PDB file of C-alpha atoms and ligand atoms in Angstrom:
ATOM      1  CA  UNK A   1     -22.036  18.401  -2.795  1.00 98.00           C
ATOM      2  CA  UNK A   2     -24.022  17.720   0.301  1.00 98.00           C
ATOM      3  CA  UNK A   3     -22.351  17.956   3.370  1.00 98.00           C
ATOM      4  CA  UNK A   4     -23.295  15.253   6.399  1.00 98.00           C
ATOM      5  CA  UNK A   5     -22.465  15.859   9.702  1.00 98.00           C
ATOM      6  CA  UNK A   6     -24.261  13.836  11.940  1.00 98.00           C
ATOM      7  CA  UNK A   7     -24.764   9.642  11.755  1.00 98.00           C
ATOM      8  CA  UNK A   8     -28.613  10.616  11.963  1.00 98.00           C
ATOM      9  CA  UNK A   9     -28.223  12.918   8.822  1.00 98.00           C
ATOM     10  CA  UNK A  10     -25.864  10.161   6.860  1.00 98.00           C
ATOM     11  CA  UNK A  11     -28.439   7.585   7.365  1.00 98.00           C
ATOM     12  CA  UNK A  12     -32.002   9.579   6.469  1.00 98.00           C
ATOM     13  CA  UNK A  13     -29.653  10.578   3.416  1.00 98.00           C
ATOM     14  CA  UNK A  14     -28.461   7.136   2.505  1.00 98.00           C
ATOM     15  CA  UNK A  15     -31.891   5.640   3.279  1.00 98.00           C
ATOM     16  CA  UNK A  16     -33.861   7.953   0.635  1.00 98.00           C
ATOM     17  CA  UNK A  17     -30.689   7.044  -1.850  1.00 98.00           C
ATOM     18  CA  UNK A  18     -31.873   3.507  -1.358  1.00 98.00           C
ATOM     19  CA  UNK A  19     -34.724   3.482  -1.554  1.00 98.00           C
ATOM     20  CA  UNK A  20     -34.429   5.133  -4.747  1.00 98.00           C
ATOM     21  CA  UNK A  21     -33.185   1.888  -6.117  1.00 98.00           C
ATOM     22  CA  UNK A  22     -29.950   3.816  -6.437  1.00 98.00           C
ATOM     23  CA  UNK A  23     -26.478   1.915  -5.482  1.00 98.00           C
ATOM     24  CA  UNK A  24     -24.190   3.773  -3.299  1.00 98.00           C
ATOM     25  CA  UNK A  25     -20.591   3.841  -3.130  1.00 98.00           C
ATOM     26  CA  UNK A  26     -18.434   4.412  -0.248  1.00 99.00           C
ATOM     27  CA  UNK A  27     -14.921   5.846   0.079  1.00 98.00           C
ATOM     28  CA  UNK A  28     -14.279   6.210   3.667  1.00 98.00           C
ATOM     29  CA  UNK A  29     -10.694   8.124   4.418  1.00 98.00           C
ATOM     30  CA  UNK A  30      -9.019  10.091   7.153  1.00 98.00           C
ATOM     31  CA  UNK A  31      -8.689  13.054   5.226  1.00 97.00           C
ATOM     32  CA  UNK A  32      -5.455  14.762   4.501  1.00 95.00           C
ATOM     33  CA  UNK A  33      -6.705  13.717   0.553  1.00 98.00           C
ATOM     34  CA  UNK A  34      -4.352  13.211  -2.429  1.00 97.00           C
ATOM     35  CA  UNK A  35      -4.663  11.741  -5.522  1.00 98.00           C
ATOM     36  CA  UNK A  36      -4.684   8.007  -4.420  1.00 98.00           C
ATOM     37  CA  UNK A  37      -7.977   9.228  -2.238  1.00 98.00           C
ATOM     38  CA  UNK A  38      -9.247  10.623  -5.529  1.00 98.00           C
ATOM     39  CA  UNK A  39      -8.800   7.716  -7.833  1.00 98.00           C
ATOM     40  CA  UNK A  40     -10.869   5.589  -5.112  1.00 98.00           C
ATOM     41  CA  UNK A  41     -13.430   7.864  -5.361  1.00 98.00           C
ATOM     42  CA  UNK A  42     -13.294   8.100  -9.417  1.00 98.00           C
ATOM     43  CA  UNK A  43     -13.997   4.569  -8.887  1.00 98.00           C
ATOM     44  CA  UNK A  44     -16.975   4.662  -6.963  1.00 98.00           C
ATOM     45  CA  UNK A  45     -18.421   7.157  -9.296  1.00 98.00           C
ATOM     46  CA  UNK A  46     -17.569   4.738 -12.214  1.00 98.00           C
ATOM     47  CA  UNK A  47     -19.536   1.846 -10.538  1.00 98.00           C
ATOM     48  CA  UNK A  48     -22.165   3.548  -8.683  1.00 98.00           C
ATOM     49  CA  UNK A  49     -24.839   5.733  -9.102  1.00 98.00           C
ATOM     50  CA  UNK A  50     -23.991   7.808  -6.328  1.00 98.00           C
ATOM     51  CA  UNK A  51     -20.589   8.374  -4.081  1.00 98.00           C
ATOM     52  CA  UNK A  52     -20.313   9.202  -0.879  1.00 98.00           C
ATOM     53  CA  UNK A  53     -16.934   9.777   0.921  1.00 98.00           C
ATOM     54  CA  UNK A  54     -16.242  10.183   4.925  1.00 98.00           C
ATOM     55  CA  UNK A  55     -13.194  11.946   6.163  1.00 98.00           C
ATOM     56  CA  UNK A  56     -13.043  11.219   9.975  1.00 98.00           C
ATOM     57  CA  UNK A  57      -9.579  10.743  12.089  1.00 98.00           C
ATOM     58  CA  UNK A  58     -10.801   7.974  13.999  1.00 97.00           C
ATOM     59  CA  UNK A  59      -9.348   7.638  17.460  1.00 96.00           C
ATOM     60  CA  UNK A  60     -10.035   4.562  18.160  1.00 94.00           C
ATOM     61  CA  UNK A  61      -7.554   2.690  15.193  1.00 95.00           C
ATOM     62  CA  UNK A  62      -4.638   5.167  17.144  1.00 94.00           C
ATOM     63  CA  UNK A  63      -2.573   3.428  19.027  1.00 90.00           C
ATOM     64  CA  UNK A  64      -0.287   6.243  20.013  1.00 90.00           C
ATOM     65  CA  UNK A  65      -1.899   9.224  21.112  1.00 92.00           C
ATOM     66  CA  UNK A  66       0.995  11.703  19.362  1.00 91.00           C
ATOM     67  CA  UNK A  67       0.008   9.717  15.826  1.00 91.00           C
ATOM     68  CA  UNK A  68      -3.487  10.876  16.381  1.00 95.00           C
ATOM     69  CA  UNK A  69      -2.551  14.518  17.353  1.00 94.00           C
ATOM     70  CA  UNK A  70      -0.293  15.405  14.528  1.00 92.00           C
ATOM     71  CA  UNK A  71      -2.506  13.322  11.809  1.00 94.00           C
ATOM     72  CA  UNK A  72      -3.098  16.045   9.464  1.00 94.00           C
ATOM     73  CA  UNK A  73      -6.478  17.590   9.267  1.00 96.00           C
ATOM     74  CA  UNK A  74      -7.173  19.641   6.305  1.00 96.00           C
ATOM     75  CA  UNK A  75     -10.824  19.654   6.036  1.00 97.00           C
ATOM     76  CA  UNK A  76     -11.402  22.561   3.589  1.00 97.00           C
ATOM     77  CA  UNK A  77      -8.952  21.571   0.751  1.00 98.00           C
ATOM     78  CA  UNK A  78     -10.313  18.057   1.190  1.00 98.00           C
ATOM     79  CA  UNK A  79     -13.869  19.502   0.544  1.00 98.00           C
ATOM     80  CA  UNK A  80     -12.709  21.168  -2.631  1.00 98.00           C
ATOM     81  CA  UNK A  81     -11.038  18.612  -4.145  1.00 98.00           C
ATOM     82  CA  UNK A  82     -13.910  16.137  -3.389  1.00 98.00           C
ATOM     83  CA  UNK A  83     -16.316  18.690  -5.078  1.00 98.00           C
ATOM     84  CA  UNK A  84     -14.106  18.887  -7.588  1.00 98.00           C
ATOM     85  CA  UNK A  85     -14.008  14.782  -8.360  1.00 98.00           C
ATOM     86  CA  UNK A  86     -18.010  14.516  -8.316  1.00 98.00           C
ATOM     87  CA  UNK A  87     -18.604  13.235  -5.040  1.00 98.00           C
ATOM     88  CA  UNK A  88     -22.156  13.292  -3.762  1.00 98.00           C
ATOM     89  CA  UNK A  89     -22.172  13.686  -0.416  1.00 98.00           C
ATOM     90  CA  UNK A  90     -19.391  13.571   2.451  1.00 98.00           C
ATOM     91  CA  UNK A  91     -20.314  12.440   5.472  1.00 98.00           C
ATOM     92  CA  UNK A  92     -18.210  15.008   8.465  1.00 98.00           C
ATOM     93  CA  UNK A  93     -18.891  13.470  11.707  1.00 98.00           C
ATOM     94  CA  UNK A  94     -17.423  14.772  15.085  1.00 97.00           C
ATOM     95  CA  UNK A  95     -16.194  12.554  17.432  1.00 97.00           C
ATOM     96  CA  UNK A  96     -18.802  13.049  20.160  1.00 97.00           C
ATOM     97  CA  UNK A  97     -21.535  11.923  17.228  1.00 97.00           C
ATOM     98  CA  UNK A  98     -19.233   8.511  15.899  1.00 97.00           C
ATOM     99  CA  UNK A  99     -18.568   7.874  19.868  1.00 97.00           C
ATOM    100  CA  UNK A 100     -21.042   9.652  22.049  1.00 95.00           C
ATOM    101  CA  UNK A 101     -20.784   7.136  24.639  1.00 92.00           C
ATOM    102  CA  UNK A 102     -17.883   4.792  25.758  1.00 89.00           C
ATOM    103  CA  UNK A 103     -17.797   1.516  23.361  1.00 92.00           C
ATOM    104  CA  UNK A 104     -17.938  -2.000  25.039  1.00 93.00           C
ATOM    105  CA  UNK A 105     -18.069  -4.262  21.839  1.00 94.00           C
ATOM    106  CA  UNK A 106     -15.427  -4.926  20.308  1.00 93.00           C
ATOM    107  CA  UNK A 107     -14.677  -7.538  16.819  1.00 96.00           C
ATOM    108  CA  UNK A 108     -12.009  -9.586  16.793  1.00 95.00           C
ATOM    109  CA  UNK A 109     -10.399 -10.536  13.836  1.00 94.00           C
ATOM    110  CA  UNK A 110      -8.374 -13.165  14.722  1.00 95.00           C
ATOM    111  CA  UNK A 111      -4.912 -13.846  13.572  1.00 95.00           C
ATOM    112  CA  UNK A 112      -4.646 -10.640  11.624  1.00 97.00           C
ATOM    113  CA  UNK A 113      -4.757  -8.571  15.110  1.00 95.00           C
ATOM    114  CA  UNK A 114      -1.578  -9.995  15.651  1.00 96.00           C
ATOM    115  CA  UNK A 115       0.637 -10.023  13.252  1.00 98.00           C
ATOM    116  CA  UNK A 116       2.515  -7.679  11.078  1.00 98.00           C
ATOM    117  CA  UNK A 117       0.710  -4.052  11.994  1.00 98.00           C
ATOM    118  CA  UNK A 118      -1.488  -5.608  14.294  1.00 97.00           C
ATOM    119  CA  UNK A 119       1.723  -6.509  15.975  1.00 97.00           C
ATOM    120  CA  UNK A 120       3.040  -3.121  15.756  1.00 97.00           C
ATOM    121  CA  UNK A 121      -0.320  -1.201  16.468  1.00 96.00           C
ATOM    122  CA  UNK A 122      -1.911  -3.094  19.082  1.00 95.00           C
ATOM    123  CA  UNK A 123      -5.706  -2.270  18.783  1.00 94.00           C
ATOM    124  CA  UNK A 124      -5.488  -0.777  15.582  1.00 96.00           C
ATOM    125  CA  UNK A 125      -7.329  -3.259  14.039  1.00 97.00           C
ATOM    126  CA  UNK A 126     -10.312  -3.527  16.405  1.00 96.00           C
ATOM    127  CA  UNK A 127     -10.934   0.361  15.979  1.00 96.00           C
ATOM    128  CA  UNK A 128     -10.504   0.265  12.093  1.00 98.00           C
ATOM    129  CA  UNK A 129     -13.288  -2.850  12.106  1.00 98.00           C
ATOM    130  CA  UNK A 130     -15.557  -1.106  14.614  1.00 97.00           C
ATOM    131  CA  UNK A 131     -15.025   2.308  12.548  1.00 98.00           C
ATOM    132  CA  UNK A 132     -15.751   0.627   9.293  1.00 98.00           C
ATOM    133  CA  UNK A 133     -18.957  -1.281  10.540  1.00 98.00           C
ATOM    134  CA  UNK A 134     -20.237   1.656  12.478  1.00 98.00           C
ATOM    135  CA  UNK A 135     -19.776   4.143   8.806  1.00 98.00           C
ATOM    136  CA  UNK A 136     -21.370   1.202   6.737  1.00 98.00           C
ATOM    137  CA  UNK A 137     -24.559   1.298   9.055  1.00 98.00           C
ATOM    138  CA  UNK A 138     -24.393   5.149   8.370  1.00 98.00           C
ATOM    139  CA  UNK A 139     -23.773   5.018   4.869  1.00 98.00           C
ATOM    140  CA  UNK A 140     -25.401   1.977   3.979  1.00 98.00           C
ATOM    141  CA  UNK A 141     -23.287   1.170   0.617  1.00 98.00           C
ATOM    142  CA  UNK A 142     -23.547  -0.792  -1.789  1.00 98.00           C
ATOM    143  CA  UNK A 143     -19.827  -1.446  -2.439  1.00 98.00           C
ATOM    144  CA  UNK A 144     -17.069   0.230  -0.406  1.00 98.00           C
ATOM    145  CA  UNK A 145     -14.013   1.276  -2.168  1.00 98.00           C
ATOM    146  CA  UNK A 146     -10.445   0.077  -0.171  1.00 98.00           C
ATOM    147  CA  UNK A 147      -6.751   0.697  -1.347  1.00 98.00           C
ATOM    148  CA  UNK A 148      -4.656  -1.780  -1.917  1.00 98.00           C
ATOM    149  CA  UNK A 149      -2.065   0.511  -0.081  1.00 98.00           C
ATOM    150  CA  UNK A 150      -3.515  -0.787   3.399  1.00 98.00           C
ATOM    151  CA  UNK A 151      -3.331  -4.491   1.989  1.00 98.00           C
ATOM    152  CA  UNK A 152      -3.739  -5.472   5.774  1.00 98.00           C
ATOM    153  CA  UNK A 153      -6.181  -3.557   6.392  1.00 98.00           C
ATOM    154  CA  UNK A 154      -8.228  -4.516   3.425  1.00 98.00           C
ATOM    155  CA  UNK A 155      -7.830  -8.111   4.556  1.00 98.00           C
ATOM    156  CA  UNK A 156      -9.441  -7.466   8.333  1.00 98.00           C
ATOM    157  CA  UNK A 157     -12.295  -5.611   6.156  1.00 98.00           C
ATOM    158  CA  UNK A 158     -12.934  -8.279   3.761  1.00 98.00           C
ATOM    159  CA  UNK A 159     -13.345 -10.847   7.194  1.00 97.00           C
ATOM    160  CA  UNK A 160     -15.144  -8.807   9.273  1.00 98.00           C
ATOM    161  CA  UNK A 161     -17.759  -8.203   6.064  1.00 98.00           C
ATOM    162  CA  UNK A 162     -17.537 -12.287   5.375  1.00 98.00           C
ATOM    163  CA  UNK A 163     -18.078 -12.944   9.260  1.00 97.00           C
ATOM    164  CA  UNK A 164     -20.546 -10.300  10.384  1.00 97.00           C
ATOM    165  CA  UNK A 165     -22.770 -11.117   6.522  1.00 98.00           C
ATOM    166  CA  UNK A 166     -22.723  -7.273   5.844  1.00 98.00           C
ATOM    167  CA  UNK A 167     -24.743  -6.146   2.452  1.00 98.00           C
ATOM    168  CA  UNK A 168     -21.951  -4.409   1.043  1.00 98.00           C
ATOM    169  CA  UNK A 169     -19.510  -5.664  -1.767  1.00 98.00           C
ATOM    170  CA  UNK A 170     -15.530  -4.696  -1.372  1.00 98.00           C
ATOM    171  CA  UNK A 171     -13.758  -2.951  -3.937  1.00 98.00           C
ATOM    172  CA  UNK A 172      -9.884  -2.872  -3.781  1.00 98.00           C
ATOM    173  CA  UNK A 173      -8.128  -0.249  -5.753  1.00 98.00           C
ATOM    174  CA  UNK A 174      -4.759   0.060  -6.895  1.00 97.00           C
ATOM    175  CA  UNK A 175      -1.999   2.216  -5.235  1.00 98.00           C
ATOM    176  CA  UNK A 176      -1.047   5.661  -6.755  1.00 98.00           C
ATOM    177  CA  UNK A 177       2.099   6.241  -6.344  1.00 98.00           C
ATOM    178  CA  UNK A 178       4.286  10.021  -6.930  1.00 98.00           C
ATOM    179  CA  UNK A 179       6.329   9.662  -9.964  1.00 98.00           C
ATOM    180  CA  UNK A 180       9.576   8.745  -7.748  1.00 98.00           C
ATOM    181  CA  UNK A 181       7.864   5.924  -6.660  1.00 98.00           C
ATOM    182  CA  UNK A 182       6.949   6.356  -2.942  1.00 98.00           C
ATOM    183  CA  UNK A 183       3.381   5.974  -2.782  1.00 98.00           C
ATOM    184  CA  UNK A 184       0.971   8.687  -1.520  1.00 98.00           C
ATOM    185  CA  UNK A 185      -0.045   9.176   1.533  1.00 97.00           C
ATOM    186  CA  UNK A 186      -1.413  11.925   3.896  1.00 94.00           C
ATOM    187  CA  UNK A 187       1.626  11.450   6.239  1.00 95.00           C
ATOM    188  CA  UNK A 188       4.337  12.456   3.583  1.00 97.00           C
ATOM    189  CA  UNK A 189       3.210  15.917   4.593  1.00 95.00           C
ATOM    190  CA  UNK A 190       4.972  14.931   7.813  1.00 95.00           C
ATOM    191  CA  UNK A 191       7.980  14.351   6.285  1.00 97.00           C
ATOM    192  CA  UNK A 192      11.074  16.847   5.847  1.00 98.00           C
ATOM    193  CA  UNK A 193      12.233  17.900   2.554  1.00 98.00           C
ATOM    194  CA  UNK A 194      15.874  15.572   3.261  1.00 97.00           C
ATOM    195  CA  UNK A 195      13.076  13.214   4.617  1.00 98.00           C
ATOM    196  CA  UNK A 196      10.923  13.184   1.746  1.00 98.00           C
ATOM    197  CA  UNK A 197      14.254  12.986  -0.810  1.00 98.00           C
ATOM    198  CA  UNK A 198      15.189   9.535   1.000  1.00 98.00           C
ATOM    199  CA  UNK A 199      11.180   7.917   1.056  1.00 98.00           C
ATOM    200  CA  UNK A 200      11.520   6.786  -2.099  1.00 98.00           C
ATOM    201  CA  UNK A 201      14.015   3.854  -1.036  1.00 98.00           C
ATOM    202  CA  UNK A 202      10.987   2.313   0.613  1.00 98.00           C
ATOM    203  CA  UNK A 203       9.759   1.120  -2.674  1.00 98.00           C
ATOM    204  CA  UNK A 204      13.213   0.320  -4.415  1.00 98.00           C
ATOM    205  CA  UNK A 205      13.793  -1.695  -1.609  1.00 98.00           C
ATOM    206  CA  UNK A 206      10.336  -3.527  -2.213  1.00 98.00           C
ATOM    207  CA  UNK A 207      11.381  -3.656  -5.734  1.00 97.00           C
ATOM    208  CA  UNK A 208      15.299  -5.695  -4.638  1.00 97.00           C
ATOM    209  CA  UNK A 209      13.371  -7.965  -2.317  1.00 96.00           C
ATOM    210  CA  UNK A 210      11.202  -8.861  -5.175  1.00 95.00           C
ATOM    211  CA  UNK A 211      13.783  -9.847  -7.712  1.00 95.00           C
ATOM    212  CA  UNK A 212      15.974 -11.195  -4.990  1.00 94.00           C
ATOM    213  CA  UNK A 213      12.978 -13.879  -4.209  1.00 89.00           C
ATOM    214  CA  UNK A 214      12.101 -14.386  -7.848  1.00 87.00           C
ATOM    215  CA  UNK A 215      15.834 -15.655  -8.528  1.00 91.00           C
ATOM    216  CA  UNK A 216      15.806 -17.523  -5.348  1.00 88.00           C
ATOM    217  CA  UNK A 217      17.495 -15.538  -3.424  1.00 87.00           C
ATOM    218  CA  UNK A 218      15.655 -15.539   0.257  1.00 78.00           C
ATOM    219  CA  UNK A 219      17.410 -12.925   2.434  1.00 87.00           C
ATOM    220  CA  UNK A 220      16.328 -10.426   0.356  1.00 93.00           C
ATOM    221  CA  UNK A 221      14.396  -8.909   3.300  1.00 95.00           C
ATOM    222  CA  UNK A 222      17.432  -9.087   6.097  1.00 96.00           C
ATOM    223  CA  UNK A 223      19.644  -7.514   2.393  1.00 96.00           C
ATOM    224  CA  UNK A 224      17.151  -4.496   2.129  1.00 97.00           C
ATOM    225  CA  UNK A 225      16.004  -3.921   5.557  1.00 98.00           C
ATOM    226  CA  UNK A 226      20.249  -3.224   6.585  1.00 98.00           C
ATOM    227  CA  UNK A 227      20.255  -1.247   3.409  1.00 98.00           C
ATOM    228  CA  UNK A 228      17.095   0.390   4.490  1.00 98.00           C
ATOM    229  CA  UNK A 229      18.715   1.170   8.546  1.00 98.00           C
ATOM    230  CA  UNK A 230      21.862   2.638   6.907  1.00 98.00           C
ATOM    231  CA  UNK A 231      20.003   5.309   5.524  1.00 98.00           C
ATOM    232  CA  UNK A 232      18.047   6.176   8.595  1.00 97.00           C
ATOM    233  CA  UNK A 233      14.898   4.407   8.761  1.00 98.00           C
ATOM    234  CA  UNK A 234      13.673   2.061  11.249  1.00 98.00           C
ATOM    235  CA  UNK A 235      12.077  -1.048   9.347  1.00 98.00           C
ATOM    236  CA  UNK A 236       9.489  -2.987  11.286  1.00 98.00           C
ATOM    237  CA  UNK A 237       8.943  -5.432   8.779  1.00 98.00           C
ATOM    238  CA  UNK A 238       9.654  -7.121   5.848  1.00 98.00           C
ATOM    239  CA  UNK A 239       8.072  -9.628   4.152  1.00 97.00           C
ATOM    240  CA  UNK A 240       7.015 -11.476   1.889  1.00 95.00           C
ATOM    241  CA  UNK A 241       3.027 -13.152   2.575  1.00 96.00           C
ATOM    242  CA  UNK A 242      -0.281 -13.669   1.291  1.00 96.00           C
ATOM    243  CA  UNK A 243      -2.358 -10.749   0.980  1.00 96.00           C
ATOM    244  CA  UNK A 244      -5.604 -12.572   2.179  1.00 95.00           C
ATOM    245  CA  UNK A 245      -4.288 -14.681   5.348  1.00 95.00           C
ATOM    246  CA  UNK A 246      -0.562 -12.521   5.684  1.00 97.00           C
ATOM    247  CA  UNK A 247       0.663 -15.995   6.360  1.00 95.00           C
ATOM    248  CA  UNK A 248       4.385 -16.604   5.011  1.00 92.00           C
ATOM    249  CA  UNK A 249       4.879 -18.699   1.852  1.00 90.00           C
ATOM    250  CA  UNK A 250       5.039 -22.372   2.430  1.00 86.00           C
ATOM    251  CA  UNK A 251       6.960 -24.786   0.308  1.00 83.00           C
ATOM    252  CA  UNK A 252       3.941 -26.128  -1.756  1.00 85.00           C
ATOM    253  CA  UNK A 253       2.414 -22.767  -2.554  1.00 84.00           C
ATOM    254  CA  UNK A 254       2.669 -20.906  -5.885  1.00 81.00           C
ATOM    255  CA  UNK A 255       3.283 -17.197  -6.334  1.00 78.00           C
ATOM    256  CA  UNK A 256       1.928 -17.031  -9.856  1.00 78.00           C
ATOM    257  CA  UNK A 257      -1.466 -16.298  -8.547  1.00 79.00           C
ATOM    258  CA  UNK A 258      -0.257 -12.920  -7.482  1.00 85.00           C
ATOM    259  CA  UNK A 259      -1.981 -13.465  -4.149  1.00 93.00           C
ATOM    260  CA  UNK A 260       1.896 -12.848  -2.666  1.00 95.00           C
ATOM    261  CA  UNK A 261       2.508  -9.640  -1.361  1.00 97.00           C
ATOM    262  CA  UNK A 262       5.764  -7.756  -0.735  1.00 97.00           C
ATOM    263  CA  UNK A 263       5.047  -5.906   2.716  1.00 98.00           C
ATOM    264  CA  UNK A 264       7.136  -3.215   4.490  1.00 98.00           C
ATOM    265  CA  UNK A 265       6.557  -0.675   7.478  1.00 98.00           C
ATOM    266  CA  UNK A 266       9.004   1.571   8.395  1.00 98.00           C
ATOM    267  CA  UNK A 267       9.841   4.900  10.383  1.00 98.00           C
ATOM    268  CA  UNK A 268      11.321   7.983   8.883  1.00 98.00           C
ATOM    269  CA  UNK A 269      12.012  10.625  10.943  1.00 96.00           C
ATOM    270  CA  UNK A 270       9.023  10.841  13.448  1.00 93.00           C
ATOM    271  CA  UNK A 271       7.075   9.572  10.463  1.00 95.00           C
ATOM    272  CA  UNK A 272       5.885   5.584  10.189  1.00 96.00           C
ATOM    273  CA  UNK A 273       5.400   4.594   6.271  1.00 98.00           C
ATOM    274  CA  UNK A 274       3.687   1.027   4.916  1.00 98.00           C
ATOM    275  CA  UNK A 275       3.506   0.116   1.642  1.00 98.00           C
ATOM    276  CA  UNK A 276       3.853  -3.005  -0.603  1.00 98.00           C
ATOM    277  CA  UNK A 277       3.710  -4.486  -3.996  1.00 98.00           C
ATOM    278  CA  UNK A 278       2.570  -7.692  -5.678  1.00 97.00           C
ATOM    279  CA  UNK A 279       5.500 -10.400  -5.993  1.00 94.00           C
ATOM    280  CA  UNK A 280       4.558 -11.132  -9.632  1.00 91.00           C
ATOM    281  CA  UNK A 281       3.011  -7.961 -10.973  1.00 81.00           C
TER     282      UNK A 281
HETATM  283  P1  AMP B 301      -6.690   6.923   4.797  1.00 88.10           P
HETATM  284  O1  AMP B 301      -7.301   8.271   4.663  1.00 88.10           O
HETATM  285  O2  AMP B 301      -5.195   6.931   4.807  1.00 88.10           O
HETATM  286  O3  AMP B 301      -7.307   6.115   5.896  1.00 88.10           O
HETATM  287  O4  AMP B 301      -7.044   6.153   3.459  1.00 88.10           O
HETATM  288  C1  AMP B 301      -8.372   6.053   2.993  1.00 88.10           C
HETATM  289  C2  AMP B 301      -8.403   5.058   1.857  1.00 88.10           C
HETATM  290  O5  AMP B 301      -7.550   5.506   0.804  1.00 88.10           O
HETATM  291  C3  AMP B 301      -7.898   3.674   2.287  1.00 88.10           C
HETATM  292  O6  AMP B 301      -8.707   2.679   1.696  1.00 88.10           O
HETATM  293  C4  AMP B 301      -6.500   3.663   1.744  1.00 88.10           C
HETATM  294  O7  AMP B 301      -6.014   2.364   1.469  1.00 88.10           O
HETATM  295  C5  AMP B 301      -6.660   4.467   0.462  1.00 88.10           C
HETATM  296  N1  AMP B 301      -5.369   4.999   0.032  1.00 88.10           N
HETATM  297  C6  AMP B 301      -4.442   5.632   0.807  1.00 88.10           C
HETATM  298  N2  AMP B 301      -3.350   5.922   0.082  1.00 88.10           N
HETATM  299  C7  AMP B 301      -3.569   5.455  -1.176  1.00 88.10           C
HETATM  300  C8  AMP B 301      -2.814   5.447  -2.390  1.00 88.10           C
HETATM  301  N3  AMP B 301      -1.582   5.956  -2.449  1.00 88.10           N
HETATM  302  N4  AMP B 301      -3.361   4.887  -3.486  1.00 88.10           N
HETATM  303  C9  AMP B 301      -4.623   4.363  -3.436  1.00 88.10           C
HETATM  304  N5  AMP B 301      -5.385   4.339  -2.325  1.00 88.10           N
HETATM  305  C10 AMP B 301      -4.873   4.879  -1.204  1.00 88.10           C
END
């Protein structure tokens, strides 16, 4: 597996791919990888002729400077398993290379900066779309492979590709979850063990609100989320909305074309959690 650490090597790498006639698919990730990573990545082997993965803790989608300090960083199991899965090349940049000088542009996207976690991280989704843009120039993909985990932030990618006209085709991928449910993610690790015993109501509650609004029943969410605060977490939000716009149903629309998402973020301990699930599966 070839190992990328500058934007300058990325690109003379991704430019001979091309020019290849080869198609190139892109997993970009934080790092901390699990199996959910993984899968993405099986993906992009599946559909491409080549993957390439980037594992970069990007400062500027942290809004809170401790979240960006404890991320976990575990750069030399995240090699091996990437090895291990195929992957072509990983792309390792340092900060000083993604950001070497202060950043004045900034994208907008709109209504989805403001609601739900662009609400509760302001800013979070201006770095994530100047991240993503900035690694597709590097990587110059094909298709880029997003989980369905970050259903918000697959959203602000799919506008900011539609808006800007980028090349590159969006792949969403399904959530892996552990066997008790809670679905993966590198901040578990964060949890304690009492911490990571009680996670798993996140997704039963997703579960309850999801009957409750199938039978009619519409305060589900304020059910769950004092279910949710009685055993210790701090909910956010939840909510039911439309995976594309994250607008609220309206009277007239219809949730059998799964485009209705169950959403929840919540703290745990020192630890904030998101996740969701389809409202007709
Ligand atoms: P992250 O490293 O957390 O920024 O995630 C990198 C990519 O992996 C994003 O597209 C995430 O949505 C995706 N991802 C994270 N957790 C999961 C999971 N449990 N299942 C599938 N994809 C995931």
């Amino acid at each position: 597996m070839k190992i990328l650490a500058t934007p300058a090597d990325m690109l003379h790498e991704a430019l001979t791919i091309r020019a290849s006639g080869k198609t190139i698919g892109f997993v970009p990730t934080m790092g901390a990888l699990h199996k959910g990573h993984i899968a993405l990545l099986k993906r992009a082997i599946q559909t491409c002729d080549v993957a390439v993965a980037s594992v970069f803790v990007n400062p500027t989608q942290f809004n809170n400077p401790t979240d960006y300090t404890t991320y976990p960083r575990t750069v030399s199991d995240d090699l091996l398993l990437l090895e291990d899965a195929g992957c072509y090349a990983v792309f390792l940049p340092e900060v000083v290379d993604m950001y070497p000088s202060p950043t004045c542009s900034a994208i907008d996207v709109g209504r989805l900066n403001s609601v739900y976690e662009g609400k509760h991280r302001p800013g979070h989704f201006s770095g994530v779309a100047l991240v993503v843009v900035k690694l597709l120039n590097m990587v110059q993909p094909t298709h880029a492979f997003f989980g369905t985990k970050d259903l918000q932030q697959v959203a602000v990618v799919r506008q900011v590709v539609h808006d800007l006209s980028l090349p590159v085709q969006v792949v969403e991928c399904p959530t892996l979850r552990e066997p008790d449910g809670l679905a993966m993610s590198s901040r578990n690790m964060l949890l304690s063990k009492s911490g990571r015993q009680l996670a798993p109501a996140l997704h039963a509650s997703l579960q309850s609100v999801r009957k409750g609004y199938l039978q009619g029943i519409l305060d589900q969410t304020s059910i769950e989320t004092t279910v949710l605060e009685n055993k210790g977490f701090k909910v956010e939000y939840l909510d039911v909305v439309h995976k594309g716009t994250f607008r609220k149903p309206g009277p007239h629309d219809s949730f059998t074309d799964g485009n209705f998402h169950v959403v929840i973020a919540a703290w745990l301990e020192q630890v904030r959690l998101i996740d969701n699930i389809p409202l007709i599966q």
